[in-house]
Tab-separated table of C-alpha atoms in Angstrom:
chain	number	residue	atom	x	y	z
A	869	UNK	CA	61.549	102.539	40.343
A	870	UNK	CA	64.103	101.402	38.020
A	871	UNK	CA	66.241	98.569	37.922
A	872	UNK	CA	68.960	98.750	35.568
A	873	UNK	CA	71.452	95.571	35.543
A	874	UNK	CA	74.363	97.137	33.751
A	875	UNK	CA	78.353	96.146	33.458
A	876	UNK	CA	81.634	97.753	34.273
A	877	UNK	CA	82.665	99.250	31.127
A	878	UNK	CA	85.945	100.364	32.429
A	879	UNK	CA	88.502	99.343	34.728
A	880	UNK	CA	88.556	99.538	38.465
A	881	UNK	CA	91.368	102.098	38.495
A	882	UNK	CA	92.908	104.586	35.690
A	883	UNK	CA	95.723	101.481	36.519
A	884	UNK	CA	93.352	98.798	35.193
A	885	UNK	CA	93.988	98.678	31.107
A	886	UNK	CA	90.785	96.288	31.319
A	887	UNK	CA	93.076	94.092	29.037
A	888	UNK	CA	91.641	90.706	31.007
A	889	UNK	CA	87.852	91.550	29.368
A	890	UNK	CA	87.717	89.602	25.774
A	891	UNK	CA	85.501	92.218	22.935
A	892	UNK	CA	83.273	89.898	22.518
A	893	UNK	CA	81.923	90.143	26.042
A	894	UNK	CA	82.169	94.111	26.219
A	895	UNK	CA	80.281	94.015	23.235
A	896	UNK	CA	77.631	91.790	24.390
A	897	UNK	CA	76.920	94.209	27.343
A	898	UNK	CA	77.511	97.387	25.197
A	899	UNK	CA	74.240	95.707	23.409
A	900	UNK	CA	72.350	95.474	26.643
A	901	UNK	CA	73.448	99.243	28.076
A	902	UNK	CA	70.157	99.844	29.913
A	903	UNK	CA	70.765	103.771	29.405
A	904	UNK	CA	70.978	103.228	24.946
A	905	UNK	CA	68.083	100.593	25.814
A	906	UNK	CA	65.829	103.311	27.435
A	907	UNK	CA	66.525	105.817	25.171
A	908	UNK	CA	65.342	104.050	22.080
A	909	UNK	CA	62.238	103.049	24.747
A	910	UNK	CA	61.190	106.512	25.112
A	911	UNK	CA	61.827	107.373	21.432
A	912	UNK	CA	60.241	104.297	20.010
A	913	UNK	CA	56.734	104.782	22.301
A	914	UNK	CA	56.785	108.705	21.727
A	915	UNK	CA	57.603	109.966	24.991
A	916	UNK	CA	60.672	111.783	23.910
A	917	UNK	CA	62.011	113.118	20.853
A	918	UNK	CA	65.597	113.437	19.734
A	919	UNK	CA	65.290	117.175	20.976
A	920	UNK	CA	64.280	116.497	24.337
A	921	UNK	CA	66.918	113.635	24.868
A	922	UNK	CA	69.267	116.232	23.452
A	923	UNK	CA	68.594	118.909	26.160
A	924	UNK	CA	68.190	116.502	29.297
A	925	UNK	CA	72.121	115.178	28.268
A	926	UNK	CA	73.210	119.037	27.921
A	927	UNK	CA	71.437	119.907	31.400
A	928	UNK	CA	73.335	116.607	32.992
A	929	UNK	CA	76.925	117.957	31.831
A	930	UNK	CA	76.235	121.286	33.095
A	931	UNK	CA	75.283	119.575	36.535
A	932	UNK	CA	78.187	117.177	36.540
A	933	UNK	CA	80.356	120.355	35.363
A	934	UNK	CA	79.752	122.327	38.280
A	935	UNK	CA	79.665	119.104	40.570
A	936	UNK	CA	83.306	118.676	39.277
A	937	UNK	CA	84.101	122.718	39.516
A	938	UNK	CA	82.989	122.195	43.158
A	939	UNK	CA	84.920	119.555	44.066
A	940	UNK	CA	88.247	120.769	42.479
A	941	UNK	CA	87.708	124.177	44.148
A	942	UNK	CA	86.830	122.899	47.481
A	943	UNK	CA	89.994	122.250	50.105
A	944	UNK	CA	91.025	118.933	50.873
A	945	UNK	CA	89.762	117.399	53.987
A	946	UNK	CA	92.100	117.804	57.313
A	947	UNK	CA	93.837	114.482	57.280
A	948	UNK	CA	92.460	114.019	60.905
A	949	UNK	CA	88.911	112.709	59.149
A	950	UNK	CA	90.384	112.193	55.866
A	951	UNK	CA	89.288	108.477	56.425
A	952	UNK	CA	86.077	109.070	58.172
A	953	UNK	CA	83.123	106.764	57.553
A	954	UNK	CA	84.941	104.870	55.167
A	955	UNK	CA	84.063	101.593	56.727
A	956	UNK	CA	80.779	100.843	58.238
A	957	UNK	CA	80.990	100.795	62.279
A	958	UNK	CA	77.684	100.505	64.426
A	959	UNK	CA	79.657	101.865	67.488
């Protein structure tokens, strides 16, 4: 398992300009990005190679690709259970 303590890099919403975060402190956690972190981990102890990294990031934006392909060409729910399971109910 890992546990990767991270930060909000962008806003909530395409309507949240982020414009309350100060540099300094986006730059601070751009410093800490557990993702660059392990990547120089895996380089650094020989596990991967620039190559390899290269690949596994291609083969992720093929998979997010046809995630997104999906999703755009898939018809929007009935707007009877539109809202469905949006908030937790244990009846």
């Amino acid at each position: 398992m890992i546990e990767a303590m991270t930060y909000r890099f962008r806003g909530h919403s395409m309507a949240d300009p982020s414009s309350y975060r100060e540099d300094s402190e986006i730059k601070q956690w751009e410093d800490k990005d557990p993702i660059l972190l392990f990547k120089e981990y895996v380089k650094e102890n020989n596990l991967l190679t620039d190559t390899d990294i290269s690949n596994i990031e291609n083969e992720v934006k093929v998979i997010v690709e046809n995630c997104l392909k999906f999703a755009e060409n898939s018809p929007l729910p009935d707007m009877s259970v539109a809202m469905d399971k949006i908030y937790y109910s244990d009846n």
